[in-house]
Coordinates of C-alpha atoms in Angstrom, one line a residue:
M253 CA -23.4 0.2 8.5
D254 CA -24.1 1.1 4.7
V255 CA -22.7 4.9 4.8
K256 CA -20.2 3.8 7.5
L257 CA -18.6 1.0 5.6
I258 CA -17.8 3.5 2.7
T259 CA -16.7 6.3 5.2
E260 CA -14.4 3.7 7.0
Y261 CA -12.9 2.6 3.5
E262 CA -12.2 6.0 2.3
S263 CA -10.7 7.2 5.7
G264 CA -8.4 4.1 5.8
T265 CA -6.6 4.9 2.6
S266 CA -4.4 7.4 0.9
M267 CA -7.2 8.6 -1.3
S268 CA -10.1 10.7 -0.5
G269 CA -12.7 8.3 -1.6
L270 CA -14.3 6.5 -4.3
T271 CA -16.0 9.5 -5.5
K272 CA -12.5 11.2 -6.2
V273 CA -11.7 7.9 -8.0
R274 CA -14.5 8.2 -10.3
E275 CA -13.7 12.0 -10.9
Q276 CA -10.2 11.1 -11.8
F277 CA -11.4 8.8 -14.4
V278 CA -13.7 11.3 -16.0
K279 CA -10.7 13.8 -16.4
W280 CA -8.7 11.1 -18.0
G281 CA -11.6 10.6 -20.5
D282 CA -12.2 7.1 -19.3
E283 CA -16.0 7.0 -18.9
A284 CA -16.2 3.2 -18.8
S285 CA -14.0 3.1 -15.8
A286 CA -15.9 6.1 -14.0
A287 CA -19.2 4.0 -14.6
L288 CA -17.6 1.1 -12.9
A289 CA -16.5 3.2 -10.1
D290 CA -20.1 4.6 -9.8
D291 CA -21.3 1.0 -9.7
L292 CA -19.1 0.2 -6.5
I293 CA -20.3 3.6 -4.9
R294 CA -23.8 2.3 -5.3
K295 CA -22.8 -1.1 -4.1
G296 CA -21.0 0.2 -0.9
N297 CA -24.1 2.3 -0.1
A298 CA -26.4 -0.7 -0.4
G299 CA -24.4 -2.7 1.8
E300 CA -25.0 -6.1 0.0
L301 CA -22.8 -8.9 -0.2
T302 CA -22.9 -10.4 -3.5
L303 CA -22.2 -14.2 -4.0
A304 CA -21.6 -15.0 -7.8
F305 CA -22.0 -18.3 -9.4
C306 CA -19.8 -19.0 -12.7
G307 CA -19.3 -22.0 -14.9
H308 CA -19.9 -23.7 -18.2
F309 CA -23.6 -23.9 -19.4
S310 CA -23.8 -27.5 -18.5
A311 CA -22.3 -27.2 -15.0
G312 CA -25.7 -26.6 -13.4
K313 CA -25.1 -23.1 -12.1
S314 CA -29.0 -22.2 -12.6
S315 CA -30.3 -25.3 -11.0
M316 CA -27.9 -25.1 -8.0
I317 CA -29.1 -21.5 -7.5
N318 CA -32.8 -22.7 -7.7
A319 CA -31.9 -25.3 -5.1
L320 CA -30.3 -22.6 -2.8
C321 CA -33.5 -20.6 -3.1
G322 CA -35.6 -23.5 -2.4
K323 CA -38.0 -22.9 -5.5
K324 CA -37.4 -22.4 -9.1
V325 CA -36.5 -18.9 -9.5
L326 CA -34.3 -19.0 -12.5
P327 CA -35.4 -21.2 -15.8
S328 CA -33.1 -24.3 -16.2
G329 CA -33.0 -27.0 -18.6
P330 CA -30.9 -28.3 -21.5
V331 CA -30.6 -25.2 -23.5
P332 CA -28.4 -22.3 -22.3
T333 CA -30.1 -20.1 -20.2
S334 CA -29.6 -16.9 -17.9
A335 CA -28.0 -15.3 -21.1
N336 CA -28.2 -12.1 -19.0
V337 CA -26.5 -11.5 -15.5
V338 CA -29.3 -12.4 -13.2
T339 CA -29.4 -11.1 -9.5
I340 CA -31.6 -12.5 -6.8
R341 CA -32.7 -11.0 -3.6
H342 CA -35.1 -11.7 -0.8
G343 CA -38.2 -10.0 -1.1
E344 CA -41.6 -9.6 -2.5
P345 CA -41.6 -11.8 -5.6
R346 CA -41.0 -9.7 -8.8
A347 CA -38.5 -8.9 -11.6
L348 CA -36.8 -5.8 -13.2
I349 CA -35.6 -6.1 -16.8
H350 CA -32.8 -3.5 -17.7
R351 CA -32.8 -3.0 -21.4
S352 CA -29.2 -2.8 -23.3
S353 CA -30.6 -0.6 -26.1
S354 CA -32.2 2.0 -23.6
P355 CA -29.9 1.9 -20.4
D356 CA -31.3 5.3 -19.3
A357 CA -35.0 4.2 -19.7
P358 CA -36.9 2.7 -16.6
P359 CA -36.5 -1.2 -16.3
L360 CA -39.5 -3.3 -17.3
L361 CA -41.4 -4.8 -14.5
A362 CA -42.0 -8.6 -15.1
T363 CA -43.6 -11.5 -13.0
P364 CA -41.7 -14.5 -12.3
E365 CA -43.6 -16.7 -14.9
E366 CA -42.3 -14.2 -17.6
L367 CA -38.8 -14.4 -16.6
G368 CA -37.7 -17.4 -18.6
A369 CA -38.3 -15.6 -21.9
Y370 CA -36.3 -12.8 -20.8
C371 CA -33.4 -14.8 -19.5
R372 CA -33.2 -16.2 -23.1
E373 CA -33.1 -13.0 -24.9
G374 CA -29.5 -12.1 -23.8
G375 CA -29.1 -9.4 -26.6
E376 CA -32.0 -7.4 -25.7
Y377 CA -31.4 -6.8 -21.9
A378 CA -28.3 -5.9 -20.0
A379 CA -29.3 -7.3 -16.7
I380 CA -32.2 -8.8 -14.8
E381 CA -33.0 -8.3 -11.0
V382 CA -35.3 -10.7 -9.3
W383 CA -36.9 -10.7 -5.8
D384 CA -38.4 -14.0 -4.4
E385 CA -38.9 -15.5 -0.9
V386 CA -35.2 -16.6 -0.2
P387 CA -34.7 -16.7 3.7
L388 CA -31.1 -17.8 3.1
L389 CA -30.2 -14.5 1.7
G390 CA -31.5 -12.4 4.7
T391 CA -31.8 -8.5 4.0
H392 CA -28.3 -8.0 2.4
G393 CA -27.5 -11.1 0.4
V394 CA -27.4 -11.2 -3.2
L395 CA -27.1 -14.2 -5.5
M396 CA -25.6 -13.5 -9.0
D397 CA -26.0 -15.9 -11.8
T398 CA -23.8 -15.2 -14.9
P399 CA -23.9 -16.4 -18.7
G400 CA -21.7 -19.7 -19.4
V401 CA -18.1 -18.9 -19.3
D402 CA -17.6 -21.1 -22.5
S403 CA -20.2 -19.1 -24.3
T404 CA -19.5 -18.4 -28.0
D405 CA -21.6 -15.2 -27.6
D406 CA -18.9 -12.3 -27.1
G407 CA -21.6 -10.3 -25.3
H408 CA -22.2 -13.1 -22.8
R409 CA -18.6 -13.5 -22.0
M410 CA -18.3 -9.6 -21.6
A411 CA -21.3 -9.8 -19.4
T412 CA -19.9 -12.2 -17.1
H413 CA -16.6 -10.3 -16.7
S414 CA -17.9 -6.9 -16.2
A415 CA -20.4 -8.3 -13.8
L416 CA -17.5 -9.9 -11.7
H417 CA -16.4 -6.6 -10.2
M418 CA -19.4 -6.1 -8.2
A419 CA -19.1 -9.9 -7.0
D420 CA -17.7 -10.1 -3.6
I421 CA -17.5 -14.0 -3.4
V422 CA -17.1 -16.3 -6.3
F423 CA -18.2 -19.8 -6.4
Y424 CA -16.9 -21.5 -9.9
V425 CA -19.2 -24.6 -10.7
M426 CA -17.9 -27.4 -12.7
D427 CA -19.2 -30.5 -14.2
Y428 CA -17.6 -33.5 -12.7
N429 CA -16.2 -34.9 -15.8
H430 CA -14.9 -31.5 -17.1
V431 CA -13.2 -30.1 -13.9
Q432 CA -9.6 -30.1 -15.4
S433 CA -10.6 -28.7 -18.9
E434 CA -8.3 -25.9 -20.0
S435 CA -11.1 -23.4 -20.2
N436 CA -12.0 -24.0 -16.6
L437 CA -8.5 -23.8 -15.5
M438 CA -7.8 -20.5 -17.5
F439 CA -11.2 -18.9 -16.1
A440 CA -10.5 -20.0 -12.6
K441 CA -7.0 -18.5 -13.0
S442 CA -8.4 -15.0 -13.9
L443 CA -10.5 -15.1 -11.1
S444 CA -7.8 -16.1 -8.5
D445 CA -5.7 -13.4 -9.9
W446 CA -8.4 -10.8 -9.4
G447 CA -8.1 -11.5 -5.7
K448 CA -11.7 -12.1 -4.8
P449 CA -12.3 -14.8 -2.5
L450 CA -13.0 -18.1 -4.6
Y451 CA -14.6 -21.4 -3.8
L452 CA -14.3 -24.4 -6.4
I453 CA -17.8 -26.5 -6.7
V454 CA -17.4 -30.0 -8.4
N455 CA -21.0 -30.7 -9.3
Q456 CA -22.8 -33.8 -10.4
I457 CA -20.3 -35.7 -7.7
D458 CA -23.0 -38.7 -8.1
K459 CA -21.1 -39.5 -11.7
H460 CA -18.2 -40.5 -9.4
R461 CA -17.4 -44.4 -9.2
D462 CA -15.3 -45.5 -6.5
S463 CA -14.6 -48.8 -8.3
E464 CA -13.1 -46.8 -11.2
L465 CA -11.1 -44.3 -9.1
T466 CA -11.1 -43.4 -5.3
L467 CA -12.3 -39.9 -4.4
E468 CA -9.2 -39.2 -2.8
S469 CA -7.2 -39.8 -5.9
Y470 CA -9.9 -37.8 -7.9
L471 CA -9.6 -34.9 -5.7
N472 CA -5.7 -35.0 -5.6
D473 CA -5.6 -35.1 -9.3
V474 CA -8.1 -31.8 -9.5
K475 CA -5.9 -30.0 -6.7
K476 CA -2.8 -30.8 -8.5
A477 CA -4.2 -29.3 -11.6
F478 CA -5.2 -26.1 -10.0
A479 CA -2.0 -25.8 -8.2
Q480 CA -0.2 -26.1 -11.5
W481 CA -2.0 -23.1 -12.8
K482 CA -1.3 -21.3 -9.6
V483 CA -4.8 -20.9 -8.8
T484 CA -5.7 -19.8 -5.1
Y485 CA -9.0 -20.8 -3.8
K486 CA -10.5 -20.9 -0.3
G487 CA -12.4 -24.3 -0.4
L488 CA -13.3 -27.2 -2.7
L489 CA -16.9 -28.7 -2.5
C490 CA -18.5 -31.7 -4.2
T491 CA -22.1 -31.3 -4.8
S492 CA -25.1 -33.4 -6.3
L493 CA -28.4 -32.0 -7.1
K494 CA -29.7 -35.4 -8.3
S495 CA -28.8 -37.5 -5.2
A496 CA -29.3 -35.3 -2.1
D497 CA -28.1 -38.2 0.2
H498 CA -25.1 -39.2 -1.8
P499 CA -22.1 -39.7 0.7
Y500 CA -19.8 -37.2 -1.1
N501 CA -22.5 -34.5 -1.3
Q502 CA -21.5 -31.5 0.3
W503 CA -24.6 -29.7 -0.2
E504 CA -25.3 -28.6 3.3
T505 CA -21.7 -27.6 3.7
L506 CA -22.4 -25.2 0.8
K507 CA -25.3 -23.7 2.6
G508 CA -23.3 -23.3 5.6
V509 CA -20.6 -21.6 3.9
I510 CA -22.9 -19.2 2.4
S511 CA -24.5 -18.4 5.9
G512 CA -21.0 -17.9 7.3
L513 CA -20.1 -15.6 4.6
L514 CA -23.3 -13.4 5.1
K515 CA -22.3 -13.2 8.9
Q516 CA -19.1 -11.7 7.8
R517 CA -20.6 -9.2 5.4
E518 CA -19.1 -6.1 6.3
P519 CA -15.3 -6.8 6.3
L520 CA -15.9 -8.9 3.2
L521 CA -17.5 -6.1 1.3
A522 CA -14.8 -3.7 2.2
Y523 CA -12.3 -6.0 1.0
S524 CA -14.3 -6.8 -2.1
I525 CA -14.6 -3.0 -3.0
A526 CA -11.0 -2.3 -2.5
R527 CA -10.1 -5.2 -4.8
S528 CA -12.6 -4.0 -7.4
V529 CA -11.5 -0.4 -7.7
R530 CA -7.9 -1.6 -8.0
H531 CA -8.8 -4.0 -10.8
V532 CA -10.5 -1.0 -12.5
G533 CA -7.4 0.9 -12.2
D534 CA -5.3 -2.0 -13.7
Q535 CA -7.6 -2.4 -16.5
H536 CA -7.6 1.5 -17.2
L537 CA -3.5 1.4 -17.2
E538 CA -3.7 -1.5 -19.6
A539 CA -6.2 0.1 -22.0
L540 CA -3.6 3.3 -22.0
V541 CA -0.8 1.0 -22.8
R542 CA -2.6 -0.9 -25.6
S543 CA -3.8 2.6 -26.8
Q544 CA -0.1 3.5 -27.5
Q545 CA 1.2 0.3 -28.5
E546 CA 1.0 0.7 -32.1
E547 CA 2.6 4.0 -32.2
K548 CA 5.3 2.6 -29.9
E549 CA 6.2 0.1 -32.2
A550 CA 6.3 2.3 -35.4
L551 CA 8.6 4.5 -33.2
L552 CA 11.0 1.5 -32.3
A553 CA 11.1 0.6 -36.1
E554 CA 12.2 4.1 -36.8
M555 CA 14.9 4.1 -33.9
G556 CA 16.4 0.9 -35.1
G557 CA 14.9 -1.4 -32.9
E558 CA 14.8 -2.7 -29.2
E559 CA 18.6 -2.6 -28.8
A560 CA 18.9 1.1 -29.9
A561 CA 16.0 2.0 -27.8
A562 CA 17.3 0.1 -24.9
A563 CA 20.7 1.9 -25.3
L564 CA 19.3 5.2 -25.3
A565 CA 17.0 4.3 -22.3
S566 CA 19.9 3.2 -20.4
R567 CA 21.9 6.5 -21.0
L568 CA 18.9 8.4 -20.0
D569 CA 18.3 6.4 -16.9
G570 CA 21.9 7.1 -16.0
L571 CA 21.4 10.7 -16.3
E572 CA 18.1 10.6 -14.3
E573 CA 19.9 8.7 -11.5
Q574 CA 22.8 11.3 -11.4
K575 CA 20.2 14.3 -11.1
R576 CA 18.5 12.3 -8.4
V577 CA 21.9 11.9 -6.5
I578 CA 22.9 15.4 -6.9
G579 CA 19.7 16.9 -6.3
G580 CA 19.5 15.1 -2.8
L581 CA 23.2 15.4 -1.8
P582 CA 23.2 18.9 -0.3
D583 CA 20.4 18.0 2.4
Q584 CA 22.1 14.6 3.0
V585 CA 25.6 16.1 3.5
K586 CA 24.2 18.8 5.8
A587 CA 22.3 16.2 8.0
Q588 CA 25.4 13.9 8.2
L589 CA 27.7 16.7 9.2
R590 CA 25.3 17.6 12.1
Q591 CA 25.0 14.1 12.9
D592 CA 28.9 13.5 13.1
A593 CA 29.5 16.8 15.0
D594 CA 26.8 15.9 17.5
S595 CA 28.6 12.5 18.2
I596 CA 31.8 14.6 18.9
I597 CA 30.1 17.1 21.2
A598 CA 28.1 14.6 23.1
N599 CA 31.3 12.5 23.9
A600 CA 33.2 15.5 25.0
N601 CA 34.5 15.9 28.6
V602 CA 34.5 19.6 29.0
T603 CA 34.6 19.6 32.9
P604 CA 36.9 16.8 34.4
A605 CA 37.8 16.6 37.9
D606 CA 40.7 19.3 37.9
V607 CA 38.2 21.8 36.0
R608 CA 35.7 21.1 38.6
E609 CA 38.0 21.9 41.6
L610 CA 38.9 25.2 39.8
G611 CA 35.1 25.7 39.4
A612 CA 34.6 25.1 43.3
A613 CA 37.2 27.7 44.1
F614 CA 35.6 30.3 41.7
L615 CA 32.1 29.4 43.1
D616 CA 33.2 29.9 46.7
S617 CA 34.9 33.4 45.5
R618 CA 31.5 34.4 44.3
R619 CA 29.7 33.8 47.7
S620 CA 28.2 36.9 49.3
G621 CA 30.2 36.7 52.5
F622 CA 33.5 35.9 50.9
K623 CA 36.5 37.8 52.3
V624 CA 40.3 37.8 52.1
G625 CA 42.5 39.4 54.7
F626 CA 41.8 42.1 57.5
L627 CA 43.5 45.2 56.3
F628 CA 42.6 46.5 52.6
S629 CA 40.4 43.5 52.5
A630 CA 38.0 44.9 49.8
G631 CA 41.0 45.1 47.3
K632 CA 42.3 41.9 48.3
T633 CA 39.0 40.2 47.8
E634 CA 38.3 41.4 44.4
E635 CA 41.9 40.3 43.3
E636 CA 41.3 37.0 44.5
R637 CA 37.9 36.7 42.8
K638 CA 39.6 37.9 39.6
R639 CA 42.5 35.3 40.1
R640 CA 40.0 32.4 40.6
L641 CA 37.8 33.5 37.7
D642 CA 40.8 33.7 35.4
A643 CA 42.3 30.4 36.5
F644 CA 39.2 28.7 36.0
L645 CA 38.4 30.4 32.6
S646 CA 41.7 29.6 31.3
R647 CA 41.7 25.8 32.2
L648 CA 38.1 25.7 30.8
Q649 CA 38.9 27.1 27.5
E650 CA 42.0 24.7 27.2
Q651 CA 39.6 21.9 27.7
A652 CA 37.0 23.2 25.3
E653 CA 39.7 23.8 22.8
A654 CA 41.1 20.2 23.0
Q655 CA 37.7 18.2 23.5
L656 CA 35.7 20.3 21.2
D657 CA 37.1 23.1 18.9
W658 CA 39.8 21.0 17.4
H659 CA 37.8 18.0 16.6
V660 CA 34.9 20.2 15.2
R661 CA 37.2 22.4 13.1
K662 CA 38.8 19.2 11.5
L663 CA 35.4 17.7 10.9
V664 CA 34.2 20.8 9.1
R665 CA 37.2 21.2 7.0
D666 CA 37.2 17.5 5.9
V667 CA 33.6 17.6 4.8
V668 CA 33.8 20.9 3.2
S669 CA 36.7 19.8 1.2
E670 CA 35.1 16.7 0.1
H671 CA 32.3 18.5 -1.4
A672 CA 33.4 22.0 -2.0
Q673 CA 36.4 24.1 -2.3
W674 CA 38.2 25.2 0.9
T675 CA 38.9 28.9 0.7
P676 CA 40.0 31.7 3.3
D677 CA 36.4 32.6 3.4
W678 CA 35.5 29.2 4.9
E679 CA 38.2 29.6 7.5
S680 CA 36.9 33.0 8.4
A681 CA 33.6 31.4 8.8
L682 CA 34.9 28.9 11.0
D683 CA 36.5 31.6 13.2
N684 CA 33.5 33.8 13.4
E685 CA 30.8 30.7 14.0
L686 CA 32.7 28.5 16.4
P687 CA 32.3 30.1 19.9
A688 CA 34.6 30.8 22.7
V689 CA 34.2 30.4 26.4
T690 CA 33.7 33.7 28.2
S691 CA 33.8 34.9 31.8
E692 CA 30.5 36.0 31.2
Q693 CA 29.0 32.5 30.9
L694 CA 30.9 31.6 34.1
L695 CA 29.5 34.7 36.1
Q696 CA 26.0 34.3 34.8
K697 CA 25.5 30.9 36.1
A698 CA 27.0 31.4 39.5
N699 CA 24.5 32.1 42.3
P700 CA 26.0 33.9 45.2
D701 CA 23.2 32.9 47.5
V702 CA 23.3 29.3 47.2
M703 CA 25.2 27.4 49.9
L704 CA 28.3 25.7 48.4
S705 CA 28.3 22.0 48.3
G706 CA 29.6 19.2 46.2
E707 CA 26.2 18.6 44.5
Y708 CA 25.9 22.4 43.6
V709 CA 29.4 22.3 42.1
L710 CA 28.5 19.3 40.0
N711 CA 25.2 20.7 38.7
Y712 CA 27.0 24.2 38.0
C713 CA 29.6 22.5 36.0
R714 CA 27.2 20.1 34.1
E715 CA 24.9 23.1 33.0
L716 CA 28.0 25.1 32.0
A717 CA 29.4 22.1 29.9
E718 CA 25.7 21.7 28.2
D719 CA 25.7 25.5 27.6
I720 CA 29.1 25.5 25.9
K721 CA 28.0 22.1 24.0
A722 CA 24.8 23.9 22.8
S723 CA 26.7 27.0 21.4
Y724 CA 28.9 24.4 19.5
R725 CA 25.9 22.7 18.1
R726 CA 24.5 26.1 16.9
A727 CA 27.5 26.9 15.3
V728 CA 27.8 23.6 13.4
S729 CA 24.1 24.1 12.4
A730 CA 24.9 27.4 10.9
L731 CA 28.0 26.1 9.1
A732 CA 26.1 23.1 7.8
D733 CA 23.5 25.6 6.5
R734 CA 26.2 27.5 4.8
L735 CA 27.8 24.2 3.3
R736 CA 24.1 23.2 1.9
A737 CA 23.6 26.4 0.4
A738 CA 27.1 26.2 -1.5
M739 CA 26.4 22.6 -2.7
T740 CA 22.7 23.7 -3.9
D741 CA 24.2 26.4 -6.0
D742 CA 26.8 23.9 -7.4
A743 CA 24.1 21.2 -7.8
A744 CA 22.0 23.7 -9.9
V745 CA 24.9 24.1 -12.2
R746 CA 25.5 20.3 -12.5
L747 CA 21.9 19.5 -12.8
E748 CA 21.6 22.3 -15.7
E749 CA 24.5 20.4 -17.5
L750 CA 23.0 17.1 -17.0
E751 CA 19.4 18.3 -18.5
R752 CA 21.4 19.7 -21.6
Q753 CA 22.9 16.2 -22.1
R754 CA 19.4 14.7 -21.8
A755 CA 18.0 17.2 -24.3
E756 CA 20.9 16.3 -26.7
L757 CA 20.4 12.6 -26.4
L758 CA 16.4 13.1 -27.1
A759 CA 17.2 15.6 -30.0
Q760 CA 19.2 12.9 -31.7
S761 CA 15.9 11.4 -32.8
A762 CA 12.3 12.7 -32.7
A763 CA 11.1 9.2 -32.5
S764 CA 13.3 8.9 -29.4
A765 CA 11.7 11.9 -27.8
R766 CA 8.2 10.7 -28.7
Y767 CA 8.9 7.1 -27.4
A768 CA 10.3 8.5 -24.3
A769 CA 7.4 10.8 -23.8
L770 CA 4.8 7.8 -24.2
Q771 CA 6.8 5.7 -21.6
Q772 CA 6.8 8.5 -19.2
A773 CA 3.1 9.1 -19.8
E774 CA 2.4 5.5 -18.8
A775 CA 4.8 5.7 -15.7
A776 CA 3.1 9.0 -14.7
R777 CA -0.4 7.4 -14.9
A778 CA 0.7 4.4 -13.1
A779 CA 2.1 6.7 -10.3
E780 CA -1.0 8.5 -10.1
L781 CA -3.0 5.4 -9.8
A782 CA -0.7 4.1 -7.1
Q783 CA -1.4 7.4 -5.0
L784 CA -5.0 7.2 -5.9
L785 CA -6.0 3.7 -5.3
P786 CA -5.6 1.9 -2.0
P787 CA -4.1 -1.2 -1.1
P788 CA -6.7 -3.8 -0.3
P789 CA -7.2 -4.8 3.3
A790 CA -5.9 -8.0 4.4
L791 CA -8.4 -10.8 5.0
T792 CA -8.1 -11.8 8.5
P793 CA -7.7 -15.4 9.5
G794 CA -11.1 -17.2 9.9
L795 CA -13.1 -14.5 8.0
L796 CA -13.8 -17.1 5.3
P797 CA -15.4 -20.4 6.3
E798 CA -13.3 -23.4 6.1
V799 CA -14.3 -26.5 4.1
R800 CA -13.5 -30.0 4.8
E801 CA -13.0 -32.5 1.9
P802 CA -16.0 -34.9 1.6
A803 CA -13.7 -37.9 1.8
A804 CA -13.4 -37.6 5.5
A805 CA -17.1 -38.3 6.0
A806 CA -17.7 -40.8 3.2
P807 CA -16.8 -44.0 5.0
A808 CA -19.4 -43.9 7.6
Q809 CA -22.1 -42.7 5.1
Q810 CA -21.4 -45.5 2.3
A811 CA -23.7 -48.0 4.2
A812 CA -26.8 -45.7 3.5
G813 CA -26.6 -46.4 -0.4
G814 CA -23.0 -46.3 -1.6
P815 CA -21.3 -43.8 -4.0
G816 CA -22.8 -43.3 -7.3
R817 CA -26.5 -44.3 -6.4
A818 CA -29.3 -42.8 -4.7
P819 CA -30.3 -44.4 -1.4
A820 CA -33.5 -46.4 -1.7

């Protein structure tokens, strides 16, 4: 699956793959984004699903992760722990410490007993990887513990945000008493906007007192707060590490959710990588805009402010729109002319009943055994053949003139006159291109060896009509090409004039030109990113485990001990 996942991810998008994304960031001089793309390449090849736990220092993240592991893998206590980003995998117990001061140096190998000291020295180490006996994770599951989101240490906050692009699912852990704090809501909103699947965990639910507020009311208030902040999440769980049998404790539900997610590892991982690489692209574009902001503000001041810049931008946009319309008009007119002419040709009735009768007489005269008179029959036979041919040809020409030629000529004259100057040369072109029905066409399709029948006459006339219509279609195509060429030459002149006007506008102010160049550079970079980065795949229904609210099970369980206290 590991290599296959990346292959499917690349082949299902408009870009060549994550490697090309990384190479483009390098070309743009964005080594940080290139490094993030490298991370995602390694992540995809490893095929691991990373479940990140975020939250305040006091929310109980580390204790919760220890409980999920079934043992004390991470240090926990009243002081802030896990200052670094810590990842946990199932395997032989050991730890690798990556030093921030020497990122290229081999990581330090540590024992589980030494881990606590490393976790508290956040400034010294960039990341910590831990292996221990954690059957819940299987062979491809990873638990990630991040520094507290409310840390006053900028390094801790940066570590949390930078690590989240490697997370596939985020569990946001909140203290029961501080769920609706502004910092919780803001951070949850940022996670939601990122697009990674998000589960909210209200920890320490044993603090709840039904006598003060029903759980239903409490949860409704929580959901209302997150809805007001437009936070999208998949599920809301209540947990308690203190009271395992608390009626509102959804600890087993949480473990079931994790197991369910690991079963859907492949599609969730593909979705996460697509989201992360797009997020990296968005950050790159934001950084470009920020890097030019100071210069743009100075240019705006020189230009006379936003209104002057907006007026200039409006005029430039108008010129660009004219250029777009003029540039595309020749092909558009050509296509429309052919379409309108095809409608006329398709509906034309070239061989009505009287023409078919003359055709039947003509075909009869072309039979091998056709003969007129007894004396001097050879001469009389040829005369009769010629008479029938002329009668058929004359009537067919009249019908083609009325049904096809007149209408096509009028259409071409009208369209050319609308978009170019009608000249004698165009009239000559009409005469030269539009076909005439000839006796050769009639004779070529007549088969002297076929027995004359009504079906043969119908098929002959139908083929003859289609042949005549095809010759008109070819003529219209040639005339349409001629019109397109004329319009293209005219468009080139008009486009040159529009470009001159644009240059004059930009020349009015060097500041305007520079400002426009900066804006165009940002737009061009955004367009390049749009071509390079794929839209993330959709999360199919049922892919993420559903979570029921604990209130649904509470009444039946309250007899065991009641909310707010552990059972005896």
